[in-house]
Short mmCIF file of C-alpha atoms and ligand atoms in Angstrom, two decimals:
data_model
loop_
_atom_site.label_atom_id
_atom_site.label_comp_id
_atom_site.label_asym_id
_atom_site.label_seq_id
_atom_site.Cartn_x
_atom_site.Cartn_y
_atom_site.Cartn_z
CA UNK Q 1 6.17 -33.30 -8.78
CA UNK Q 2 7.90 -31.00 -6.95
CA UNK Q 3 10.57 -29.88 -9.39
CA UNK Q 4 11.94 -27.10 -9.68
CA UNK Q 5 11.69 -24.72 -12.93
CA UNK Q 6 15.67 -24.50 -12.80
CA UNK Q 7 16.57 -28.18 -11.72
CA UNK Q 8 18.50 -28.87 -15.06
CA UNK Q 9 21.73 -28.99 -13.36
CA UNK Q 10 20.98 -30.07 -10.29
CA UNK Q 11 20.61 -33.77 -8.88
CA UNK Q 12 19.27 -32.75 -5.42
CA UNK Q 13 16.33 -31.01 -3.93
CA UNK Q 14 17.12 -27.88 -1.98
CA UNK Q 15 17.17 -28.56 1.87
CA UNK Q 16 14.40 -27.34 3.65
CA UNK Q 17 16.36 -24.56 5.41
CA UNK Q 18 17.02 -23.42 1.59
CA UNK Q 19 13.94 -23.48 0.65
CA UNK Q 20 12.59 -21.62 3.89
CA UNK Q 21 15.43 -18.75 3.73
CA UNK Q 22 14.56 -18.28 -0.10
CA UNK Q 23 10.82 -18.45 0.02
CA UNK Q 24 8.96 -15.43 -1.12
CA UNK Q 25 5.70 -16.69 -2.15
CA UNK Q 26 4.25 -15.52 1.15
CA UNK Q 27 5.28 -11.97 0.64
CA UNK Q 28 4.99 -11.76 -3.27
CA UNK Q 29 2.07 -13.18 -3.88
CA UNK Q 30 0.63 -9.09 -4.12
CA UNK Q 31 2.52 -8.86 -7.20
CA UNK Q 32 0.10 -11.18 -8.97
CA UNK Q 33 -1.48 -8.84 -10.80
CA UNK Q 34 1.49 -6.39 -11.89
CA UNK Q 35 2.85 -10.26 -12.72
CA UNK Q 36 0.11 -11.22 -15.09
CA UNK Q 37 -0.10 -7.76 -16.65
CA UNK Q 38 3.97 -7.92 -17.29
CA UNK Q 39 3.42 -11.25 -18.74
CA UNK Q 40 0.88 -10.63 -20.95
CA UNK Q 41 2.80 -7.81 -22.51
CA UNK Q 42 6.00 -9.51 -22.61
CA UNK Q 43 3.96 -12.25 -25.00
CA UNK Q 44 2.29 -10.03 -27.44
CA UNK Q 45 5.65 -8.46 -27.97
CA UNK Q 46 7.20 -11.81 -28.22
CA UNK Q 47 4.29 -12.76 -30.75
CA UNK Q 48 4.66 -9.02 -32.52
CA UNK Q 49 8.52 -10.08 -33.24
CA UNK Q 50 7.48 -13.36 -34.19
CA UNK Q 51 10.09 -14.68 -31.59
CA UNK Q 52 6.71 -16.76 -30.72
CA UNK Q 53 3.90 -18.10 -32.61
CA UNK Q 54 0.57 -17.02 -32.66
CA UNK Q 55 -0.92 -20.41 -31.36
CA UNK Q 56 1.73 -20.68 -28.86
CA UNK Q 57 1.02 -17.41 -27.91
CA UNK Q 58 -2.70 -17.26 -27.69
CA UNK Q 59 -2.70 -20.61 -25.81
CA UNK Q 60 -0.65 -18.52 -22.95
CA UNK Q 61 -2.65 -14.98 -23.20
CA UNK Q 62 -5.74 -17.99 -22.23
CA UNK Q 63 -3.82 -19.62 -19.46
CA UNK Q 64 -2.78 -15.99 -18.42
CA UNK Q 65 -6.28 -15.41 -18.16
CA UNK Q 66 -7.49 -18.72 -16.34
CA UNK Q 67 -4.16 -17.85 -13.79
CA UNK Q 68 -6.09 -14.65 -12.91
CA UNK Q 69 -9.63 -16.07 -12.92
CA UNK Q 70 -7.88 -18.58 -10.10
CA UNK Q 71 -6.60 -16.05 -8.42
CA UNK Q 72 -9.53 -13.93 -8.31
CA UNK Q 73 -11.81 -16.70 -7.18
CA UNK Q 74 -9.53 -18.14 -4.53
CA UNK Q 75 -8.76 -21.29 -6.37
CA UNK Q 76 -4.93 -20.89 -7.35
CA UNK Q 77 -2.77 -22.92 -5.72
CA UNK Q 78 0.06 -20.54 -4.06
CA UNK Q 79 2.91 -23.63 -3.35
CA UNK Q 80 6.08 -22.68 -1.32
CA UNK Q 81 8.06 -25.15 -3.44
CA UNK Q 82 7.57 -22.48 -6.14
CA UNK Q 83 9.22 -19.97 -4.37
CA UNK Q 84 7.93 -16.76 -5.73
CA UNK Q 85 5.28 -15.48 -7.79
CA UNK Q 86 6.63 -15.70 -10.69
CA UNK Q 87 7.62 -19.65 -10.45
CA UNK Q 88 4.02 -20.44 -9.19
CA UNK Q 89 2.51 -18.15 -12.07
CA UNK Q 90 4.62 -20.46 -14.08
CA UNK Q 91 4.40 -23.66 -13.00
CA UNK Q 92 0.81 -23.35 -12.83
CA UNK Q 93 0.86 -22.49 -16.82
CA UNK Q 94 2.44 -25.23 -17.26
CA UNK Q 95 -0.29 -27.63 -16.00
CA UNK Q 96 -3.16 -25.37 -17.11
CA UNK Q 97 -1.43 -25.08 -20.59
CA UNK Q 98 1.60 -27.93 -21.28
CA UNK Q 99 3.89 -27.22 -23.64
CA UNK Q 100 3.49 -23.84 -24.92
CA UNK Q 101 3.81 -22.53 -21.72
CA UNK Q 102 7.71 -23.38 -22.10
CA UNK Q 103 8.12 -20.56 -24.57
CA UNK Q 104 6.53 -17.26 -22.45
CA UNK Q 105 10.39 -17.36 -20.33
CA UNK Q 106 12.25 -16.49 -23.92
CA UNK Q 107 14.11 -13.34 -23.19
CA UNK Q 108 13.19 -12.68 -19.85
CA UNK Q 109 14.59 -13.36 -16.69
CA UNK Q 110 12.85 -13.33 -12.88
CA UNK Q 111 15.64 -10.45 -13.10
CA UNK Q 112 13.81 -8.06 -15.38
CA UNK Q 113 10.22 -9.86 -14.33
CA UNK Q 114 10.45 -8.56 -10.55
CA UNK Q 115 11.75 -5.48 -11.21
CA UNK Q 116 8.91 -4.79 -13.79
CA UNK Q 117 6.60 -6.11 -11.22
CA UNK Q 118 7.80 -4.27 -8.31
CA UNK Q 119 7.89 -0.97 -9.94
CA UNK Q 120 4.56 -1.39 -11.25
CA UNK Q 121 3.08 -2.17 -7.61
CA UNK Q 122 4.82 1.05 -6.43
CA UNK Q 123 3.41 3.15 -8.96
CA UNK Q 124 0.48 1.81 -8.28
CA UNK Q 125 1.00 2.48 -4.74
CA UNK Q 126 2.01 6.21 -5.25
CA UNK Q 127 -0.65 6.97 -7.07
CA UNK Q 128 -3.06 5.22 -4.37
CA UNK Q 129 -0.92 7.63 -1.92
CA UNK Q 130 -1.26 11.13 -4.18
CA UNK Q 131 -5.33 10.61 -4.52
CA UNK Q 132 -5.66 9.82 -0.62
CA UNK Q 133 -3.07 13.38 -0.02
CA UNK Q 134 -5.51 15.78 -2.59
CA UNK Q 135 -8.63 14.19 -0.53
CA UNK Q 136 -6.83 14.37 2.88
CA UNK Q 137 -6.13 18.00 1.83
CA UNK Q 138 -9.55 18.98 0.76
CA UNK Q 139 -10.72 17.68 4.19
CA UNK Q 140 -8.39 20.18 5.87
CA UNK Q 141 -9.74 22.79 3.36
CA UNK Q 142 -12.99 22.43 4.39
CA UNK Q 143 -12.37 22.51 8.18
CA UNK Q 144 -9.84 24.99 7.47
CA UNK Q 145 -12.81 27.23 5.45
CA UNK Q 146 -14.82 26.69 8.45
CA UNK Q 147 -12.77 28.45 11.09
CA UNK Q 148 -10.58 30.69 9.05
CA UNK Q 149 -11.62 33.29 11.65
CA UNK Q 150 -11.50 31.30 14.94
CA UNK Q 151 -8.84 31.87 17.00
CA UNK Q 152 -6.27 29.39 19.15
CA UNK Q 153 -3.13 30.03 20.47
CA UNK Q 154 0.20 29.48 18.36
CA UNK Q 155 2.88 28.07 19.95
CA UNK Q 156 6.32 27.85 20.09
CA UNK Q 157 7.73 25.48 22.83
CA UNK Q 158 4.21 24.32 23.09
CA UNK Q 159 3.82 27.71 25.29
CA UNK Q 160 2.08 30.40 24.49
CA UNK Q 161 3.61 32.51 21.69
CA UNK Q 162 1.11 34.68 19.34
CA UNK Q 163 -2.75 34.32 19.04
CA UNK Q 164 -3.79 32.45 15.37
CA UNK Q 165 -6.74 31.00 14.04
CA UNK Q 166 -7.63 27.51 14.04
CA UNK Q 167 -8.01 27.65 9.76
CA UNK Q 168 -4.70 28.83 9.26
CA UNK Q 169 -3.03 26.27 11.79
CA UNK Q 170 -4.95 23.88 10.17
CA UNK Q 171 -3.69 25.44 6.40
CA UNK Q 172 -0.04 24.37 7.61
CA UNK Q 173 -1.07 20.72 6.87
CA UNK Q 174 -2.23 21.47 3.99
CA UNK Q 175 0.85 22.83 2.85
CA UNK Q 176 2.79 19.77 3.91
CA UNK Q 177 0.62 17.39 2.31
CA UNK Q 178 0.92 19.33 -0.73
CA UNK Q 179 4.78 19.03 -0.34
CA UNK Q 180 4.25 15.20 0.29
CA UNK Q 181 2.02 14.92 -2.97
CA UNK Q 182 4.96 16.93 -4.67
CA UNK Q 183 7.61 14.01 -3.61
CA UNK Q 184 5.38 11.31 -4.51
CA UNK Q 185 4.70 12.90 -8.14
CA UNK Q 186 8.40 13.01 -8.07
CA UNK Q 187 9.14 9.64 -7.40
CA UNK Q 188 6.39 8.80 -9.67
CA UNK Q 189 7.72 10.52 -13.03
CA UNK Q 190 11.44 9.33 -12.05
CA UNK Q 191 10.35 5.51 -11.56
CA UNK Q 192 8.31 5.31 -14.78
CA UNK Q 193 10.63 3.62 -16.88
CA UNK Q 194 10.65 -0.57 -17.62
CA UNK Q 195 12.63 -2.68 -16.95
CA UNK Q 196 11.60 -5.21 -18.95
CA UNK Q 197 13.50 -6.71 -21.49
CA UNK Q 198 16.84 -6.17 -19.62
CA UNK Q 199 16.65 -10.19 -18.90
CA UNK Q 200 19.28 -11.44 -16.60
CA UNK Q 201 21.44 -8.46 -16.88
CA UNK Q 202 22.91 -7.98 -20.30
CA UNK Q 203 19.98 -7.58 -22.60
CA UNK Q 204 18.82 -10.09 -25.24
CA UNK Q 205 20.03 -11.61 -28.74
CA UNK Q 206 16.27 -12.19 -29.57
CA UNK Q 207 14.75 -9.46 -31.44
CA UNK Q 208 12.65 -8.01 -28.64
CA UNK Q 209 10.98 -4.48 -28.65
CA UNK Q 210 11.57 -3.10 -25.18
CA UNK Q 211 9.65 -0.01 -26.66
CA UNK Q 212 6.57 -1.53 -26.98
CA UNK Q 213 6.22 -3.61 -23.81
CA UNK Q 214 7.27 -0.39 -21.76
CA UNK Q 215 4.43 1.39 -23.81
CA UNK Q 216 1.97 -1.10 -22.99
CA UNK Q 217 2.95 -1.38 -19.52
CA UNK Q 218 2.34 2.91 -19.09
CA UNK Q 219 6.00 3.39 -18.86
CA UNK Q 220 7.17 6.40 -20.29
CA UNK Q 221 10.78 4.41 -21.88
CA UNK Q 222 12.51 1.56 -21.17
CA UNK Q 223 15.54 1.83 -18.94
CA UNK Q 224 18.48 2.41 -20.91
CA UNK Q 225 20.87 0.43 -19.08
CA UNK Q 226 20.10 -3.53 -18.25
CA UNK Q 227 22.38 -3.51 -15.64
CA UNK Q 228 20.98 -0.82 -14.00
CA UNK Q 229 17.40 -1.55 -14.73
CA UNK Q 230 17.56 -5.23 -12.85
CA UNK Q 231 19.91 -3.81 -9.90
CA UNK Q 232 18.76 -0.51 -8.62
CA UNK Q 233 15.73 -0.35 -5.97
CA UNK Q 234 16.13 3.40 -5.75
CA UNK Q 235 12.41 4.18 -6.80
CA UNK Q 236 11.35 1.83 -4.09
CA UNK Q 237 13.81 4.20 -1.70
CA UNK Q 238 12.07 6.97 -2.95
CA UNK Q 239 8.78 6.58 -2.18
CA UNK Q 240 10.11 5.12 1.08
CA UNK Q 241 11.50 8.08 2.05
CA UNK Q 242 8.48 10.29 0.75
CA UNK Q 243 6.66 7.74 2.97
CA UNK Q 244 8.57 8.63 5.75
CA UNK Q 245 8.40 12.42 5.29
CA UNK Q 246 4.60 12.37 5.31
CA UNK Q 247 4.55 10.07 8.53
CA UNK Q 248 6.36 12.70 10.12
CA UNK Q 249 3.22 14.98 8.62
CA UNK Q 250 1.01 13.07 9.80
CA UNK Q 251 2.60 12.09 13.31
CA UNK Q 252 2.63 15.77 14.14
CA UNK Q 253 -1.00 16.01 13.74
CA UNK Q 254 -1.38 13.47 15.38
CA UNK Q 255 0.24 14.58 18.17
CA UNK Q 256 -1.78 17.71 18.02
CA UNK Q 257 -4.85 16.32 18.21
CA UNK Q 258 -3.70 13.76 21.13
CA UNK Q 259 -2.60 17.07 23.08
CA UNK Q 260 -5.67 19.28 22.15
CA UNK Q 261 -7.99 16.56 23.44
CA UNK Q 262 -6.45 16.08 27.07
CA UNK Q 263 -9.44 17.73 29.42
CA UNK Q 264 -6.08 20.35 30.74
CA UNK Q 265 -6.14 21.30 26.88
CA UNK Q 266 -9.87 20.99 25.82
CA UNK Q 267 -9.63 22.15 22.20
CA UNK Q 268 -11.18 19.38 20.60
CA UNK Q 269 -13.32 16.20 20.97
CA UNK Q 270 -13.81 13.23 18.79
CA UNK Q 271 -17.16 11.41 18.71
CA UNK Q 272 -17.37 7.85 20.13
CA UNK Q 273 -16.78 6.16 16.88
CA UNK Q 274 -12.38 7.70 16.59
CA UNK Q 275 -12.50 6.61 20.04
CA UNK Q 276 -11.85 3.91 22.80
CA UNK Q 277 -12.55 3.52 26.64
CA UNK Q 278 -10.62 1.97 29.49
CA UNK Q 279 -11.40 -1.55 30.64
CA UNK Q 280 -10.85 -0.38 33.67
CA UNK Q 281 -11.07 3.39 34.10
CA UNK Q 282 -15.10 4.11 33.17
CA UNK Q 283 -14.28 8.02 32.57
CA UNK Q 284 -11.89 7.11 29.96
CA UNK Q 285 -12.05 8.46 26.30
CA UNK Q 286 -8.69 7.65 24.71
CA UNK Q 287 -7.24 8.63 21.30
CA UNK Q 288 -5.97 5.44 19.79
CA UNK Q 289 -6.46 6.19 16.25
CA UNK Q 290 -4.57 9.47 16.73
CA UNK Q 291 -1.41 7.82 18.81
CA UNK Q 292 -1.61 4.84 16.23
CA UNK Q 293 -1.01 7.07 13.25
CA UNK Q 294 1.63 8.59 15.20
CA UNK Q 295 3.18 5.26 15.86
CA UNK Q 296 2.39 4.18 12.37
CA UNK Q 297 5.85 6.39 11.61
CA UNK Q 298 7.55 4.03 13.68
CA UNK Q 299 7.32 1.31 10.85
CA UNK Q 300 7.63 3.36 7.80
CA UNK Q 301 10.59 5.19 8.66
CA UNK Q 302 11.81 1.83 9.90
CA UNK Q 303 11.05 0.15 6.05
CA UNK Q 304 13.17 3.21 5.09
CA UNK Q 305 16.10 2.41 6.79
CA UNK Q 306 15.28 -1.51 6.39
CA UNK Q 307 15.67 -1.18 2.55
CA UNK Q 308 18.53 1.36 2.55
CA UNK Q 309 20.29 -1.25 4.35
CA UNK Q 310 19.43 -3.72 2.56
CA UNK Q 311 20.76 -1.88 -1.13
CA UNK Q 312 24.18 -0.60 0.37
CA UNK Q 313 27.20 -2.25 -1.03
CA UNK Q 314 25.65 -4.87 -3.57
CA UNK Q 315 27.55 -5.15 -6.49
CA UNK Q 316 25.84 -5.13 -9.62
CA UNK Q 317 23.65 -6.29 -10.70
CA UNK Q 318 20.72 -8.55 -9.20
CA UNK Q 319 21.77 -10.44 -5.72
CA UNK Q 320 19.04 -12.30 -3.93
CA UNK Q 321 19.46 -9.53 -0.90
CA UNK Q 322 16.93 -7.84 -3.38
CA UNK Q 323 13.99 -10.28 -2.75
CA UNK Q 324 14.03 -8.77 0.36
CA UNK Q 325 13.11 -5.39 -0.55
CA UNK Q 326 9.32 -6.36 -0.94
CA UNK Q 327 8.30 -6.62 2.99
CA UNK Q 328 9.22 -2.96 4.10
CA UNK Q 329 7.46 -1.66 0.80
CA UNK Q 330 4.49 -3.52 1.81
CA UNK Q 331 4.61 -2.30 5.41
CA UNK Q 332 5.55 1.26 4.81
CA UNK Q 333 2.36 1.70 2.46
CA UNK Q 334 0.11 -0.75 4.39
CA UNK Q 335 0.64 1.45 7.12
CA UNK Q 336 0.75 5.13 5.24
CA UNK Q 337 -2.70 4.01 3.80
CA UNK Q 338 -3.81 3.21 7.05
CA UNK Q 339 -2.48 6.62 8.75
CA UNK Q 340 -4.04 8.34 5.91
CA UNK Q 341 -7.30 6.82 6.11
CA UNK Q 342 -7.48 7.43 9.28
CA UNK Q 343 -6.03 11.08 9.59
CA UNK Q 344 -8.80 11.42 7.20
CA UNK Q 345 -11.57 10.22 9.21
CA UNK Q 346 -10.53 12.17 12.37
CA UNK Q 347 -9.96 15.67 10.86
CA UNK Q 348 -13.52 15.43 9.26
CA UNK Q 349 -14.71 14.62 12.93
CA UNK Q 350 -13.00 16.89 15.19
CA UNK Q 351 -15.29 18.83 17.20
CA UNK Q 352 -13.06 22.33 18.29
CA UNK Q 353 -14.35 23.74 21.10
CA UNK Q 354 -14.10 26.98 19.92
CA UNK Q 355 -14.48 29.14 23.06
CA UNK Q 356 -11.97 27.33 25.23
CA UNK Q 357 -9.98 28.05 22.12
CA UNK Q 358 -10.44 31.53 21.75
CA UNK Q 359 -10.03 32.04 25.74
CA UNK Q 360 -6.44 30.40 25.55
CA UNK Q 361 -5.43 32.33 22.80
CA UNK Q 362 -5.73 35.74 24.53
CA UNK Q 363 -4.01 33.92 27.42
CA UNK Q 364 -0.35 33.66 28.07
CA UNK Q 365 0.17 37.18 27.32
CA UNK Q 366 0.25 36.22 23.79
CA UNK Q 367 -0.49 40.03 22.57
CA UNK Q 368 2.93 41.31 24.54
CA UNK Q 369 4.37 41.49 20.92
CA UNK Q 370 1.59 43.02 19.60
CA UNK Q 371 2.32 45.69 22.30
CA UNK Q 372 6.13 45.74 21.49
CA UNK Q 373 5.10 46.53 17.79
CA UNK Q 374 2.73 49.27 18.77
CA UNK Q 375 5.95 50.91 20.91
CA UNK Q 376 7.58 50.68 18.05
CA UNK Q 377 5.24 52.10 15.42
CA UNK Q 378 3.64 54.59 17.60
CA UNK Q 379 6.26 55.89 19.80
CA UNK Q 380 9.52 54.67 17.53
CA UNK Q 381 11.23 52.89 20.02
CA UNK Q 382 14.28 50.72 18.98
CA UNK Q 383 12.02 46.98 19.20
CA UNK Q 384 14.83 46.18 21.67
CA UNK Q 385 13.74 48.89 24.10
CA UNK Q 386 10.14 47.73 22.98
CA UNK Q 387 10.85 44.54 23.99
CA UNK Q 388 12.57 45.47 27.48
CA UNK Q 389 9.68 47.70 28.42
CA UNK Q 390 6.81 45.13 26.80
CA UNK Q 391 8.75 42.48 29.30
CA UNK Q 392 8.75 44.71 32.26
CA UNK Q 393 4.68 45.17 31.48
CA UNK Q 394 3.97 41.73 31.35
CA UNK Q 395 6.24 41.41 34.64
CA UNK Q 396 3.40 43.81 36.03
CA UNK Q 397 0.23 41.78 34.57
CA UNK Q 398 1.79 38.62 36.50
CA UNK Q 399 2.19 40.05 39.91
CA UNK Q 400 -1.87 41.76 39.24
CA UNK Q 401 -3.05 38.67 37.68
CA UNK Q 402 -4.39 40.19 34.74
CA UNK Q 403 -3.96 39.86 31.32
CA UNK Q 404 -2.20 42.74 29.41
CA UNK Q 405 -5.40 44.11 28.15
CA UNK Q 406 -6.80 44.80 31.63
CA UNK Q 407 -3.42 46.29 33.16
CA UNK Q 408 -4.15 49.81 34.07
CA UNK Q 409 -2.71 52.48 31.93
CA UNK Q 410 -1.11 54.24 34.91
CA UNK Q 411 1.21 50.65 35.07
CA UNK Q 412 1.90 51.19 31.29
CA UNK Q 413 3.41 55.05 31.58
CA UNK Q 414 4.96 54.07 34.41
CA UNK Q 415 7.24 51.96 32.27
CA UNK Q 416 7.12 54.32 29.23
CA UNK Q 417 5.22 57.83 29.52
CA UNK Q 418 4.28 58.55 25.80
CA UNK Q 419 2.06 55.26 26.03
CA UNK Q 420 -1.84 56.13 25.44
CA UNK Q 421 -5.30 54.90 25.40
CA UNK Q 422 -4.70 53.94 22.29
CA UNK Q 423 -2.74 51.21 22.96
CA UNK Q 424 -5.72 48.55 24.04
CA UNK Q 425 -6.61 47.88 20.59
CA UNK Q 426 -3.90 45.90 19.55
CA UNK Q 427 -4.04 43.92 23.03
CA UNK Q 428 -6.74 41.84 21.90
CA UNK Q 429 -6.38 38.30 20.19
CA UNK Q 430 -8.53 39.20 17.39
CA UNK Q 431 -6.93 42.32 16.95
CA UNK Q 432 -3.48 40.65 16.93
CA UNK Q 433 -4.40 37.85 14.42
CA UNK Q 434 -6.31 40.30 11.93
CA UNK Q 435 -2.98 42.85 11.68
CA UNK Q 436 -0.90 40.51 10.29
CA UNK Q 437 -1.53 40.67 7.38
CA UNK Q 438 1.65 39.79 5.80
CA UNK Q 439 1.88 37.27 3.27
CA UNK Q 440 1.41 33.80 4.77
CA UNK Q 441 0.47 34.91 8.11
CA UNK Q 442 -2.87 34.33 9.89
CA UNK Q 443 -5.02 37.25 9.25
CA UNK Q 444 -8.52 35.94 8.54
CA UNK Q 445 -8.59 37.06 5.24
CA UNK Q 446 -5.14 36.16 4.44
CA UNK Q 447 -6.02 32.98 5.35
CA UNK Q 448 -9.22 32.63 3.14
CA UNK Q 449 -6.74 33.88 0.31
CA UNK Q 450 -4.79 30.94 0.55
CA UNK Q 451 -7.92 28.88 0.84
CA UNK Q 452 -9.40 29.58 -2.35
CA UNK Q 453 -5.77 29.25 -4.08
CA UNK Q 454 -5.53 25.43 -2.97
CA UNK Q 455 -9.02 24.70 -3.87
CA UNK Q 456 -8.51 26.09 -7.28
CA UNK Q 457 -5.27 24.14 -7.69
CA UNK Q 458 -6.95 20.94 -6.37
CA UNK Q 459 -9.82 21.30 -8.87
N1 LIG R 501 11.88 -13.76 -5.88
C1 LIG R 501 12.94 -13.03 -6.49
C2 LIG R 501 12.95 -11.58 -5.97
O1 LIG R 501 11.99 -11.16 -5.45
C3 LIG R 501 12.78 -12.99 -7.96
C4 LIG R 501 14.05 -12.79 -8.71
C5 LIG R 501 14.90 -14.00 -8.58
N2 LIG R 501 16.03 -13.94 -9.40
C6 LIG R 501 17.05 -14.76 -9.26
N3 LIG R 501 18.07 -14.57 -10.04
N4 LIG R 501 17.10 -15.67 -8.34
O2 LIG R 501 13.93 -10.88 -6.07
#
């Protein structure tokens, strides 16, 4: 009763401060399953090389499976004196199973076990992340299809700069995400080796085929160095700082949609249900979910730097420091998940108003380079004079209180005489937005160009 699986040498408990600064059970219990699945393949390979017997064996592969039907039913006991996961997996084997259970630990260490585990729950965890960034993308697609020819204002400085539409603002988040879906497929193809089979630190003298348990366990190889394979966390860094990139994604979002819904903005609303009220302040319609993804940053660029901290300076190879690289792993894609989920939710919601939208984005004097460009083209002014003269117009425009479109023409030859008529059409928003026409920029059909290349490449 209460033993531990290594008290061989030892003649006292642990105190209970050692036991409660070297707990894990409460943290790495969500490697059960990665656990089991290492298990299991560590046994038929120990069975394949005959480094086990086939009774022994099968009696485990059963208690393997009467460990998950526990779990899965609520019934397995999860005891702090086991420490971690892979102890109470254990020690539970043992009283489901007796003796044979003794013989699953041959060449295999909690060294090469956690590391197995860990990068299996990451994977598993990246690819959770890459399926929620293609759907989070084809979200923005579709609201980005939707008002490819809708104009806003672009900003720079959050004031006024050039007129663009709503699809192709919206089209720059699709291009993160697909950045952020890039890094994680990274991180992904880099981490897919196993660890397993590395044991302590040095390798094995038992005939073991690291081959075939990284095979079964969807690894691509197995790691070629054992040092290296139970001592590095860097694919947990990785994703952590992939993590952290597409916070940052997400946080500006965020912070676009908490800014277009103030009533001084108006661009968008979000229905009741990706909302809260004031308890005291009736009017109230608040955009928690929008400021909590923002926030959500806050913890999974913290897990980054948590872990990083955690890895510098450890000598090779495994030092208990590493236990505690689980928590800001969990966090960090707890909270992406969240974020995600949520990001999701609201971008399939927002309601653009797209007349306040269009009104601002003619506003500002956001055609005055379009204006500039025209001197330039039409008249071939240096865009430096253009600029000068273009400044001095919308100097004018202030002190009438019109927009540039509506200044009279006598104001505009005043300034420079060659300027015509002519010149109105390119003052207009929707003028503006439909010349460029570069690559990349926000002309409506440029836009739908890029459109339909995503949505082929996501199909
Ligand atoms: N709970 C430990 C961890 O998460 C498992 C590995 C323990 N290894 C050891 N040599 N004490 O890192």
């Amino acid at each position: 009763e209460g033993q531990t699986l290594w008290g061989g040498r030892f003649s006292a408990k642990p105190a209970e401060v050692m036991q409660a600064i070297n707990v894990s059970i409460g943290v790495d219990h969500r490697l059960w399953e990665q656990d089991l699945k290492g298990s299991r393949a560590h046994c038929r390979m120990l069975m394949a090389q005959g480094i086990v017997s086939a009774d022994d064996g099968a009696a485990i592969l059963d208690g393997l499976d009467r460990i998950e039907a526990e779990i899965r039913d609520g019934t397995f006991p999860f005891r702090d004196e086991f420490e971690d996961i892979h102890m109470n997996v254990e020690a539970r084997l043992s009283e489901l199973i007796g003796a044979p259970s003794g013989r699953l630990h041959t060449a295999r260490s909690r060294n090469d076990q956690v590391a197995t585990d860990f990068r299996l729950w990451v994977r598993d965890a990246c690819d959770r992340t890459l399926a929620q960034l293609h759907a989070l993308q084809r979200i923005l697609l579709d609201r980005a299809e939707a008002h490819a020819g809708d104009l806003m204002p672009g900003f720079t400085h959050l004031q006024p700069a050039q007129p663009v539409t709503l699809g192709h603002h919206l089209m720059a988040y699709v291009e993160m995400f697909g950045r952020d879906h890039g890094r994680f497929a990274d991180a992904r193809a880099r981490m897919n080796e196993s660890p397993l089979g590395a044991a302590a630190l040095a390798g094995s003298p038992f005939p073991i085929d690291r081959h075939a348990t990284a095979a079964e366990l969807g690894f691509d190889r197995p790691m070629a160095n054992s040092l290296d394979a139970v001592s590095d966390r860097d694919f947990a860094l990785e994703s952590l700082s992939a993590a952290s990139i597409c916070a940052g994604h997400l946080s500006r979002l965020a912070e676009e949609i908490v800014i277009w819904m103030t009533p001084q903005f108006g661009f968008v609303t979000l229905p009741d249900e990706l909302t809260t009220g004031s308890s005291i302040m009736p009017q109230k319609r608040n955009p928690d979910a929008a400021e909590l993804v923002r926030a959500k940053t806050g913890r999974i660029t913290g897990s980054l730097i948590a872990l990083t901290t955690v890895m510098k300076g450890l000598p090779l190879a495994y030092s208990k420091d590493m236990q505690e690289d689980k928590p800001p792993v969990f966090e960090a894609f707890d909270a992406l998940d969240l974020a995600l989920t949520a990001m999701m939710a609201m971008v399939a919601a927002l309601r653009p108003n797209l007349e306040r939208m269009r009104q601002a984005a003619g506003s500002g004097y956001s055609t005055a380079t379009d204006l500039a460009d025209w001197l330039v083209r039409e008249l071939n002014l240096p865009f430096r004079q253009a600029h000068h003269v273009t400044g001095a117009a919308v100097k004018r425009a202030e002190a009438l209180g019109v927009d540039l479109g509506q200044l009279p023409l006598a104001e505009l030859t005043a300034l420079e005489p060659r300027v015509t008529e002519a010149v109105y059409k390119v003052l207009s928003p929707e003028a503006s937005c439909a010349s460029r026409l570069s690559f990349g920029g926000t002309a409506p059909d440029g836009v739908r160009a890029r459109i339909a290349e995503w949505r082929s490449r996501l199909s």
